[in-house]
PDB file of C-alpha atoms and ligand atoms in Angstrom:
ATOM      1  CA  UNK A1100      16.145  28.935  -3.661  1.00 51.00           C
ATOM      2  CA  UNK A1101      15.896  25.877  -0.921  1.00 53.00           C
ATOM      3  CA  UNK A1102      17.343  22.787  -2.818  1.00 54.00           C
ATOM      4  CA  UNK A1103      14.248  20.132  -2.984  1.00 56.00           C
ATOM      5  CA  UNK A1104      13.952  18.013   0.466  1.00 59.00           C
ATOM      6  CA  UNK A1105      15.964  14.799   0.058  1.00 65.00           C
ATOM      7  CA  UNK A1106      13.894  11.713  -0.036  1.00 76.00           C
ATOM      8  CA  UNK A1107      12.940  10.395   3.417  1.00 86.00           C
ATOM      9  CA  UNK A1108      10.854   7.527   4.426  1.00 90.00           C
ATOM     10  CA  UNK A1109       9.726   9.878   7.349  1.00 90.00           C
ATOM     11  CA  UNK A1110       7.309  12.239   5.196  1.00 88.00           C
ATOM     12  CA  UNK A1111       5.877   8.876   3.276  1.00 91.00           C
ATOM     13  CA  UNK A1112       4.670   7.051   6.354  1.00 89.00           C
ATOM     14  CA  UNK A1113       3.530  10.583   7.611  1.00 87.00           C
ATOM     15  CA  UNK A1114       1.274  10.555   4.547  1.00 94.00           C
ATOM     16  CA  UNK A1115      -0.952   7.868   5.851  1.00 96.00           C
ATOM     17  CA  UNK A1116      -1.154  10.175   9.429  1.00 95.00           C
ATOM     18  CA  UNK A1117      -2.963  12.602   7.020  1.00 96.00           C
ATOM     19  CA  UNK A1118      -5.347   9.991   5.405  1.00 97.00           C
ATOM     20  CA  UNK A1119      -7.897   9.597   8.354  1.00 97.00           C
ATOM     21  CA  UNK A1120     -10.241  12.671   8.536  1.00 97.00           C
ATOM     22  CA  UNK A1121     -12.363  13.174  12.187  1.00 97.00           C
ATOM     23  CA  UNK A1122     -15.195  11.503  10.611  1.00 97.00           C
ATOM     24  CA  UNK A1123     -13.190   8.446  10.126  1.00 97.00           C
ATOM     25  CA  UNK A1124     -12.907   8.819   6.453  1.00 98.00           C
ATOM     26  CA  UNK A1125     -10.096   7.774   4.458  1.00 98.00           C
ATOM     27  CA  UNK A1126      -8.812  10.342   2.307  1.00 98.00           C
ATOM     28  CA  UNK A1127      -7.686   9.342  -1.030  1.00 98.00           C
ATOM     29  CA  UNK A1128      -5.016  12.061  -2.136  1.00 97.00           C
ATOM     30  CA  UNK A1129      -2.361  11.276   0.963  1.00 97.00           C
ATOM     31  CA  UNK A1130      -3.204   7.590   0.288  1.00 98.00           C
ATOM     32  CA  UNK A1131      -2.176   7.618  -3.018  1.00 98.00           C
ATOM     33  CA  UNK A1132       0.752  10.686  -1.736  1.00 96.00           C
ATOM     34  CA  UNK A1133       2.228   7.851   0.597  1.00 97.00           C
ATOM     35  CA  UNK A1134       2.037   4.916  -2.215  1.00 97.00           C
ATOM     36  CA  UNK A1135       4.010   7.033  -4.403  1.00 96.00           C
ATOM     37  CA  UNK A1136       6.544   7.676  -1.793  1.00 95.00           C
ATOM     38  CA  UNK A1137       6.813   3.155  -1.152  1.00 96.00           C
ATOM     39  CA  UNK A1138       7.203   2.886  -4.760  1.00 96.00           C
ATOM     40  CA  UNK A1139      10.109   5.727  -4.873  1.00 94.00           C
ATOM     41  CA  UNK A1140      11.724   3.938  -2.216  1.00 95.00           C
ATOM     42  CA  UNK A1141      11.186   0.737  -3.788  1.00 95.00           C
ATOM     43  CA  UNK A1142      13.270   2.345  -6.760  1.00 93.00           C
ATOM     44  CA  UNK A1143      16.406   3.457  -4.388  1.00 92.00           C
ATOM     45  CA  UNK A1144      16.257  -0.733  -3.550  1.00 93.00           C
ATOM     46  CA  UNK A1145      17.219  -1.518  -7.056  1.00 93.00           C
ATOM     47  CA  UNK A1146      16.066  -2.973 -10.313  1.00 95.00           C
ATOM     48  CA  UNK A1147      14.924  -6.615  -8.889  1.00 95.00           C
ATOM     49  CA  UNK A1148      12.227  -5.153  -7.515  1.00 97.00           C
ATOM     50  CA  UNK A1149      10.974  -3.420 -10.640  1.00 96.00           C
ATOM     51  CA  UNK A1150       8.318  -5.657 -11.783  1.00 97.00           C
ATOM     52  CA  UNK A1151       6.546  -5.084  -8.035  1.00 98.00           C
ATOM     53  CA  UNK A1152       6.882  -1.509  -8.316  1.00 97.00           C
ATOM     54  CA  UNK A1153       5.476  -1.144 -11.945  1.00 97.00           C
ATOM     55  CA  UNK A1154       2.313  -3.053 -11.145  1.00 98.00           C
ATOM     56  CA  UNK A1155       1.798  -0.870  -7.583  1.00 98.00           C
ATOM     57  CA  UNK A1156       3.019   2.377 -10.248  1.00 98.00           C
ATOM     58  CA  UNK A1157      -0.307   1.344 -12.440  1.00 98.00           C
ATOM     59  CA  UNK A1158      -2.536   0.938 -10.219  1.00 98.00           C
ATOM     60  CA  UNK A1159      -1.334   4.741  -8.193  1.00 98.00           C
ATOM     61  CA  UNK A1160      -2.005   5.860 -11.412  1.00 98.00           C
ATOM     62  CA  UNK A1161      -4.849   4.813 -11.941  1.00 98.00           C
ATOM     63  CA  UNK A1162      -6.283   6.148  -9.058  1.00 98.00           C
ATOM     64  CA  UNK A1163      -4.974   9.508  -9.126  1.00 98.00           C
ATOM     65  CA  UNK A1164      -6.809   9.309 -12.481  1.00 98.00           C
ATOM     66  CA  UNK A1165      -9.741   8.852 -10.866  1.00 98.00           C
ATOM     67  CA  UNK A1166      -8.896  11.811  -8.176  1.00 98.00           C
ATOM     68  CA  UNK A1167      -7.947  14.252 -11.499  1.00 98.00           C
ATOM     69  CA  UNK A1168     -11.006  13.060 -13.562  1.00 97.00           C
ATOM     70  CA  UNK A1169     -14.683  14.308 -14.131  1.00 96.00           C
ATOM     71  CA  UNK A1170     -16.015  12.635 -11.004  1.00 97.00           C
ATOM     72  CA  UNK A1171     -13.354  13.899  -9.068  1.00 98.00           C
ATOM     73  CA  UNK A1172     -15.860  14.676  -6.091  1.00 98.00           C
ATOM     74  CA  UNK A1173     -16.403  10.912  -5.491  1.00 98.00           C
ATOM     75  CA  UNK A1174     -12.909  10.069  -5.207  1.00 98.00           C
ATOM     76  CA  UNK A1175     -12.116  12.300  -1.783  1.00 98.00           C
ATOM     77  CA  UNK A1176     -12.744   9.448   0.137  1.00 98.00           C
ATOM     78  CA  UNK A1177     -12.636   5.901   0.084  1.00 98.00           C
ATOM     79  CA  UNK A1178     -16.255   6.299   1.156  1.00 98.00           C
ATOM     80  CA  UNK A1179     -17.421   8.171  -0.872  1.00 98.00           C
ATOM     81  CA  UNK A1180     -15.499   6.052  -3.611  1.00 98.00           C
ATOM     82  CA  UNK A1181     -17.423   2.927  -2.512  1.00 98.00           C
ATOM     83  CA  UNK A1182     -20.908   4.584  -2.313  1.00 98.00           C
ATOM     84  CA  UNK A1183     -20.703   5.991  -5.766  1.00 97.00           C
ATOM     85  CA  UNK A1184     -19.051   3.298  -7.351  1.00 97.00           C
ATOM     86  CA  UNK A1185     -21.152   1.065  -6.004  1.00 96.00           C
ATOM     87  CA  UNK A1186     -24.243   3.139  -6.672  1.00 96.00           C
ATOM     88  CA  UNK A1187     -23.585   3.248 -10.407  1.00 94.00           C
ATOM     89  CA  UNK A1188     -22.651  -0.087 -11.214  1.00 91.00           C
ATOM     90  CA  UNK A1189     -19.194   0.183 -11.935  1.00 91.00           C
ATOM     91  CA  UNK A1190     -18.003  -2.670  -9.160  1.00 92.00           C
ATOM     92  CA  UNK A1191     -18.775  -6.465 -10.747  1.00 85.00           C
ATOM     93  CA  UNK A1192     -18.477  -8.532  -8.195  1.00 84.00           C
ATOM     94  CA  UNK A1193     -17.930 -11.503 -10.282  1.00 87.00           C
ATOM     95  CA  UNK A1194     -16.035 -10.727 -13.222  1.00 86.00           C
ATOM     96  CA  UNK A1195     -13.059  -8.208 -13.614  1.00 86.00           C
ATOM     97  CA  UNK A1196     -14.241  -5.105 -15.807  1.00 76.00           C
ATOM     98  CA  UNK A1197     -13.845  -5.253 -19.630  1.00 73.00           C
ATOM     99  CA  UNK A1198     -13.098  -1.992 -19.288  1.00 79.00           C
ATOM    100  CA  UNK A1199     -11.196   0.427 -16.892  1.00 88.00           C
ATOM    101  CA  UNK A1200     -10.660  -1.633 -13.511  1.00 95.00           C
ATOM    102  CA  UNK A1201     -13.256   0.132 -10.707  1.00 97.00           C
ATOM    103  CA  UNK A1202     -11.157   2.224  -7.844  1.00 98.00           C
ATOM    104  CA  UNK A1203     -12.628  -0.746  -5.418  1.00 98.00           C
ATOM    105  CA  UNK A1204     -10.954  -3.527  -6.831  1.00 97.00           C
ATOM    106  CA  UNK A1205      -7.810  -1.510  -7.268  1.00 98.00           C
ATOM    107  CA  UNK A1206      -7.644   0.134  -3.946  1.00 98.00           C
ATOM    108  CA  UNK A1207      -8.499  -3.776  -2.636  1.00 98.00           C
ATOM    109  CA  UNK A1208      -4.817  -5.069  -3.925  1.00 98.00           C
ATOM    110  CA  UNK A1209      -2.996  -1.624  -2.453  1.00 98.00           C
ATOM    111  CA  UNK A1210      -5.017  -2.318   0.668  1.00 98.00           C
ATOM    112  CA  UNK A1211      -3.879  -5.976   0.648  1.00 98.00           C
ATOM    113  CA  UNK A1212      -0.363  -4.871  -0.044  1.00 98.00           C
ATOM    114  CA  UNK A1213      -0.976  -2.440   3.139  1.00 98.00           C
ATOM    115  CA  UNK A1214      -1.291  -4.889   5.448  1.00 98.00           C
ATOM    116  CA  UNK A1215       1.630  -6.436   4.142  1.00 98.00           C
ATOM    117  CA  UNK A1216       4.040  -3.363   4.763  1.00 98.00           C
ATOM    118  CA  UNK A1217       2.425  -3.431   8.224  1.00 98.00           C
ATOM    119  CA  UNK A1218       3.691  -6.878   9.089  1.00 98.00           C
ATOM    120  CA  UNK A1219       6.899  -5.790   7.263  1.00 98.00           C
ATOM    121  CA  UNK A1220       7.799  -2.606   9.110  1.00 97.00           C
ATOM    122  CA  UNK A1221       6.716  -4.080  12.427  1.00 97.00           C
ATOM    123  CA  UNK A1222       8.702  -6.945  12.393  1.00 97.00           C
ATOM    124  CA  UNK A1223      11.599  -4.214  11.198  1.00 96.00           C
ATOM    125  CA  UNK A1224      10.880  -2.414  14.087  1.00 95.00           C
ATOM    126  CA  UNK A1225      10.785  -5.105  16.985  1.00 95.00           C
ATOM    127  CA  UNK A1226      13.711  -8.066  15.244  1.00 94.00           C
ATOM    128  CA  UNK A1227      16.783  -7.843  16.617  1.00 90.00           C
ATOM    129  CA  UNK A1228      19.712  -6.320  15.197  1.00 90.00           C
ATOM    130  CA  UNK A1229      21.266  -9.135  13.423  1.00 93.00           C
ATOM    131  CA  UNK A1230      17.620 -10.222  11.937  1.00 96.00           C
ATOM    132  CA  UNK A1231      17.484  -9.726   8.203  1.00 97.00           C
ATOM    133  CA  UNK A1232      15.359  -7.864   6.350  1.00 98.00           C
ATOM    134  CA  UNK A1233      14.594 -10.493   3.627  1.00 98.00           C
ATOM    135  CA  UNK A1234      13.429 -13.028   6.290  1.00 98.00           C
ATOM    136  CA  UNK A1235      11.307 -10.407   7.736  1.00 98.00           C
ATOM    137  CA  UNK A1236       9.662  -9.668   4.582  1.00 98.00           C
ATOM    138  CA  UNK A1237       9.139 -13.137   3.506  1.00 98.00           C
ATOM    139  CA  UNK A1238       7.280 -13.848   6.742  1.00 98.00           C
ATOM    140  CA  UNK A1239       5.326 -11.252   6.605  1.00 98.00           C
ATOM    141  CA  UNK A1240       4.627 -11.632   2.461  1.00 98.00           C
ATOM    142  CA  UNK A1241       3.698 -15.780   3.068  1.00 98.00           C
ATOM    143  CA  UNK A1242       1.103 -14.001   6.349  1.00 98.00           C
ATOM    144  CA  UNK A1243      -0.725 -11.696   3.691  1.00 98.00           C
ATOM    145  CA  UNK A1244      -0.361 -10.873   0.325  1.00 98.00           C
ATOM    146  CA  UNK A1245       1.191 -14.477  -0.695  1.00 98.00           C
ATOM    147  CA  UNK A1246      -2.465 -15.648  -0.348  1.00 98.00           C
ATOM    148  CA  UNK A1247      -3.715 -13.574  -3.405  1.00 98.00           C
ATOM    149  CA  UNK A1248      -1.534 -14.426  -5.293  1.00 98.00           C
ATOM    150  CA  UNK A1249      -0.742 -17.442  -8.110  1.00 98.00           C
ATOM    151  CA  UNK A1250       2.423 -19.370  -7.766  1.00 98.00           C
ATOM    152  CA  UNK A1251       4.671 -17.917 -10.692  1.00 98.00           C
ATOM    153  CA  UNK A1252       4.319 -14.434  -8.346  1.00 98.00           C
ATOM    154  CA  UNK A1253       5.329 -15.853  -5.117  1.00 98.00           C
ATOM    155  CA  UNK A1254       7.942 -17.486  -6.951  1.00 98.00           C
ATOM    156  CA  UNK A1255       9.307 -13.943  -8.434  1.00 98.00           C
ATOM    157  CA  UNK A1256       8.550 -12.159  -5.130  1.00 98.00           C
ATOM    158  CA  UNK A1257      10.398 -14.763  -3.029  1.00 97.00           C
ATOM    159  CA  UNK A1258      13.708 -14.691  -5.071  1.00 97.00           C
ATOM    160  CA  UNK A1259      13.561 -10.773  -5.069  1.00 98.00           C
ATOM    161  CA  UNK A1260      12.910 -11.000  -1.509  1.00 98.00           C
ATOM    162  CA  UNK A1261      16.813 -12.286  -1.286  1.00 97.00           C
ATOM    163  CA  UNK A1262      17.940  -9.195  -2.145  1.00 96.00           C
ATOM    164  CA  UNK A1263      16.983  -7.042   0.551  1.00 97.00           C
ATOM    165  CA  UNK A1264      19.575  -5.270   1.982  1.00 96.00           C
ATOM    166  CA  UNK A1265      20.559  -6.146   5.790  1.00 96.00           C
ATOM    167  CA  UNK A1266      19.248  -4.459   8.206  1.00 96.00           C
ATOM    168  CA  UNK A1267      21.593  -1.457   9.160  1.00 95.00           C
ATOM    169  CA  UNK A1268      21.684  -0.883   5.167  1.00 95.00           C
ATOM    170  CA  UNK A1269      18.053  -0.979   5.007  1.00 96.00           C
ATOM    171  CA  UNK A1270      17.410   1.121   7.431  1.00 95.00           C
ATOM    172  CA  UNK A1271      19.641   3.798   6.577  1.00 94.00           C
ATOM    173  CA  UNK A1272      18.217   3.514   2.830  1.00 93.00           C
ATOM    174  CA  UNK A1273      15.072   5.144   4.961  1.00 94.00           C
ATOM    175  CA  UNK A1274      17.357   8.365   4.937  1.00 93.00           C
ATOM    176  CA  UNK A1275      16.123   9.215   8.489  1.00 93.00           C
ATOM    177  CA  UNK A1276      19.213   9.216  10.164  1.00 94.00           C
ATOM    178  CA  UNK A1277      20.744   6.371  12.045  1.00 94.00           C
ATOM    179  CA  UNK A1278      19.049   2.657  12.763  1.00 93.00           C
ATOM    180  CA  UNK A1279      17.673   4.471  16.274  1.00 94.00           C
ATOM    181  CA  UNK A1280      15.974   7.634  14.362  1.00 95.00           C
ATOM    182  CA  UNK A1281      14.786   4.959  11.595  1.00 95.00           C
ATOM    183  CA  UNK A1282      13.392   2.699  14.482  1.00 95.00           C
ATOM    184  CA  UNK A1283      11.554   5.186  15.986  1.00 95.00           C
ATOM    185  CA  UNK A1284      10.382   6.862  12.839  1.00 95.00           C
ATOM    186  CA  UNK A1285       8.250   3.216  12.212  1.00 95.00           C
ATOM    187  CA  UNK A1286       7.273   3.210  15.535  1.00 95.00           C
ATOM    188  CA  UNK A1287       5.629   6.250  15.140  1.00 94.00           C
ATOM    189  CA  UNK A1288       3.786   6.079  11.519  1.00 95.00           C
ATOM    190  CA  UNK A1289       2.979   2.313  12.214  1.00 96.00           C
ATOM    191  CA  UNK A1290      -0.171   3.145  14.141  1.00 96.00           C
ATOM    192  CA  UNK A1291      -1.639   5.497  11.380  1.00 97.00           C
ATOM    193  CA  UNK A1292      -0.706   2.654   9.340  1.00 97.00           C
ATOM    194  CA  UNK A1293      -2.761   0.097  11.611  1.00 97.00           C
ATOM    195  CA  UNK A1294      -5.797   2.247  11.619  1.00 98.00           C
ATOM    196  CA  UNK A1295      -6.167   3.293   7.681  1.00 98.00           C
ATOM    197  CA  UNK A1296      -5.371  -0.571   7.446  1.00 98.00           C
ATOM    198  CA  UNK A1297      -8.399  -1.182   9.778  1.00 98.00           C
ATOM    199  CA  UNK A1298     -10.799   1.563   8.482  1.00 98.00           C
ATOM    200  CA  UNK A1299     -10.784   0.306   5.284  1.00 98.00           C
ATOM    201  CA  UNK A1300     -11.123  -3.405   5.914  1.00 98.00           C
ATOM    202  CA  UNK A1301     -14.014  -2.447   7.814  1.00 98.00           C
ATOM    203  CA  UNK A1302     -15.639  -0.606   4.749  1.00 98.00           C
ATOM    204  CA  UNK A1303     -14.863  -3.325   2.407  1.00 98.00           C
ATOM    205  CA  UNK A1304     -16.233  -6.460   4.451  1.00 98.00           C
ATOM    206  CA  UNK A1305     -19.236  -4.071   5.346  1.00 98.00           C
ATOM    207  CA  UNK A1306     -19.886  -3.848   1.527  1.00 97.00           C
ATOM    208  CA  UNK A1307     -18.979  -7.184   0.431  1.00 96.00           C
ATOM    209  CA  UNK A1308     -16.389  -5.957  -1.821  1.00 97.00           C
ATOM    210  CA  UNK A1309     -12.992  -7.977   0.207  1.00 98.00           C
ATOM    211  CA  UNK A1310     -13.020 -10.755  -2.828  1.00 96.00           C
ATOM    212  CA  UNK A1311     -13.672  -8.566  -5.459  1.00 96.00           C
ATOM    213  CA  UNK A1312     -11.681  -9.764  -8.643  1.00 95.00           C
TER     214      UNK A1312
HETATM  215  C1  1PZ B2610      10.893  -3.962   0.409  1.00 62.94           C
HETATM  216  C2  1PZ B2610      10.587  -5.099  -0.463  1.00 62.94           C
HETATM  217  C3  1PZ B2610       9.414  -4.945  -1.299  1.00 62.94           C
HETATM  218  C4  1PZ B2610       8.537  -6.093  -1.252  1.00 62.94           C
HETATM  219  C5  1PZ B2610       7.170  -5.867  -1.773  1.00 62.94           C
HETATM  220  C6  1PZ B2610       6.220  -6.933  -1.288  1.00 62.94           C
HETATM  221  C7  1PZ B2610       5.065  -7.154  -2.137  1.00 62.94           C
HETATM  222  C8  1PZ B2610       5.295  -8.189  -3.175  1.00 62.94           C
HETATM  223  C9  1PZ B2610       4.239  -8.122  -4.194  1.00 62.94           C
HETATM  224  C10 1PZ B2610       4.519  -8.815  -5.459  1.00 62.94           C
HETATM  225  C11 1PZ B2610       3.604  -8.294  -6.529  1.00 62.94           C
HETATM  226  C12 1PZ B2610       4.083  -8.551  -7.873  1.00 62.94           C
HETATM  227  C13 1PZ B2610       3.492  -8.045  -9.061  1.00 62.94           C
HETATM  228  C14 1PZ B2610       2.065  -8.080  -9.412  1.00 62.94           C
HETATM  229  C15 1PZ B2610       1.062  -8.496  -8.771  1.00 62.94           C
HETATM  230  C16 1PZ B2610      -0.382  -8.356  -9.143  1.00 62.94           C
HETATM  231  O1  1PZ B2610      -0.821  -9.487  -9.835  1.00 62.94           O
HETATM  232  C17 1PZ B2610      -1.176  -8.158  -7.870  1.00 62.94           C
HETATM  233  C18 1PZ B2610      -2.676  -8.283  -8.078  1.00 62.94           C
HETATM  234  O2  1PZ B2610      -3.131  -7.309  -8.956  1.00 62.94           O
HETATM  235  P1  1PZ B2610      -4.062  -7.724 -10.190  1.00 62.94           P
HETATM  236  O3  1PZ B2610      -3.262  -8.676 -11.038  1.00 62.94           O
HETATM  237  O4  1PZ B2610      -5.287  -8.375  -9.591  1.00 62.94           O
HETATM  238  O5  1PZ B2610      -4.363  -6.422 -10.881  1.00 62.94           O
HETATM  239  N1  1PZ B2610      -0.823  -6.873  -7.321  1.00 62.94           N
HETATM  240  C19 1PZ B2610      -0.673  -6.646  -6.002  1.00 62.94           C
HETATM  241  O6  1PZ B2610      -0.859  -7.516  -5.192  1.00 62.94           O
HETATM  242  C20 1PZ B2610      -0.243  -5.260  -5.556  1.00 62.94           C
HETATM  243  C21 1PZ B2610       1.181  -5.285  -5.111  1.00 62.94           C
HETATM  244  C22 1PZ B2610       1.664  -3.965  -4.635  1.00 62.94           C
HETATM  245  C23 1PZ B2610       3.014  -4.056  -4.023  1.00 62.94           C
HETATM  246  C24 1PZ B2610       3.461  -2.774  -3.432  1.00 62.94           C
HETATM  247  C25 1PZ B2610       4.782  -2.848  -2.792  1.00 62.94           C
HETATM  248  C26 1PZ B2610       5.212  -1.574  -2.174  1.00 62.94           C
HETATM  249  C27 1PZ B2610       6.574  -1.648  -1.642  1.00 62.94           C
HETATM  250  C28 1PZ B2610       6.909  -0.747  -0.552  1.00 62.94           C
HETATM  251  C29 1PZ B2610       8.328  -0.856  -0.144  1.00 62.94           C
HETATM  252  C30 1PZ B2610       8.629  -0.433   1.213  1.00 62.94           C
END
């Protein structure tokens, strides 16, 4: 029997290649595939980091919930997710549900995180070699997510930042091979990246739904 396939950064970007259909639809199961593989190798980066990956861990879960559950059919796409959620009332946009939070709102902080990893792998990619990882990040956190987010949690994420490996360890943490292979690995999933990234901020500021809370 073939021994499992080691963990590799590779297949997890090349989850988001999978995610847009020829329609332009976002598919929701290689979404969520490629979140899970982030938060696995947000694991391998150690146990400061724990308290980011258990929140992105609830709301994965959540969704693939949603993609298991009764209405299964509506959570293909992020399209169709949006039409039927907002169809049946389940999206307030003023007040965060009593109840279960609504696949928009939770797919709104992944997609905010997105954009995030975006600025994060691209400045990976183009920095020089004796640019750090943890001053990449940082940027790239303060240009995106930091802006959702309350003081106490840029506070936490900014002192976890600091423990980002350097770069050559970082990159071979990818477990594509050397810094080259790992380079060229983000130059080729980044533009998937870009356009799921795209797609769906398109969807959401077409339906209102980019502030819901
Ligand atoms: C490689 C280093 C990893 C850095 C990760 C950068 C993101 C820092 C995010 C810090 C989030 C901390 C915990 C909780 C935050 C939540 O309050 C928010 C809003 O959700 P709500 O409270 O409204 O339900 N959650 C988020 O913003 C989602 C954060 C997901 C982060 C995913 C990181 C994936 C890492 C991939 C590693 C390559």
């Amino acid at each position: 029997m073939a021994a499992p396939a080691a963990f590799s950064l590779r297949e997890v970007l090349g989850a988001f290649r999978g995610c847009v259909t020829e329609r332009r639809e976002v598919l929701l199961e290689p979404y969520l595939r490629g979140w899970r593989g982030l938060i696995r190798f947000l694991h391998s980066l150690g146990a400061v980091f724990s308290f980011i990956s258990r929140d992105a861990e609830a709301k994965v879960q959540l969704m693939e919930g949603y993609c298991r559950g009764e209405r299964r059919e509506r959570y293909v796409s992020l399209q169709a997710m949006v039409q039927y959620e907002l169809a049946s009332g389940v999206v307030d946009p003023h007040k965060r549900s009593g109840r279960a939070d609504s696949g928009c709102r939770t797919v709104l902080r992944l997609h905010r995180a997105l954009r995030w990893l975006q600025l994060f792998l691209e400045g990976l990619r183009t920095a020089g070699e004796d640019s750090r990882p943890s001053a990449i990040c940082t940027d790239s956190y303060n240009a995106s997510l930091a802006a959702f987010h309350p003081w106490v949690i840029r506070k936490a994420a900014t002192v976890a930042f600091c423990a980002l490996p350097p770069r050559g360890a970082f990159l071979e943490a990818m477990n594509v091979g050397s810094a080259e292979d790992a380079v060229a690995v983000l130059g080729e999933a980044l533009p998937y990246i870009r356009d799921v990234y795209g797609i769906t901020q398109e969807l959401f500021a077409e339906h209102r739904l980019l502030d819901l809370p």
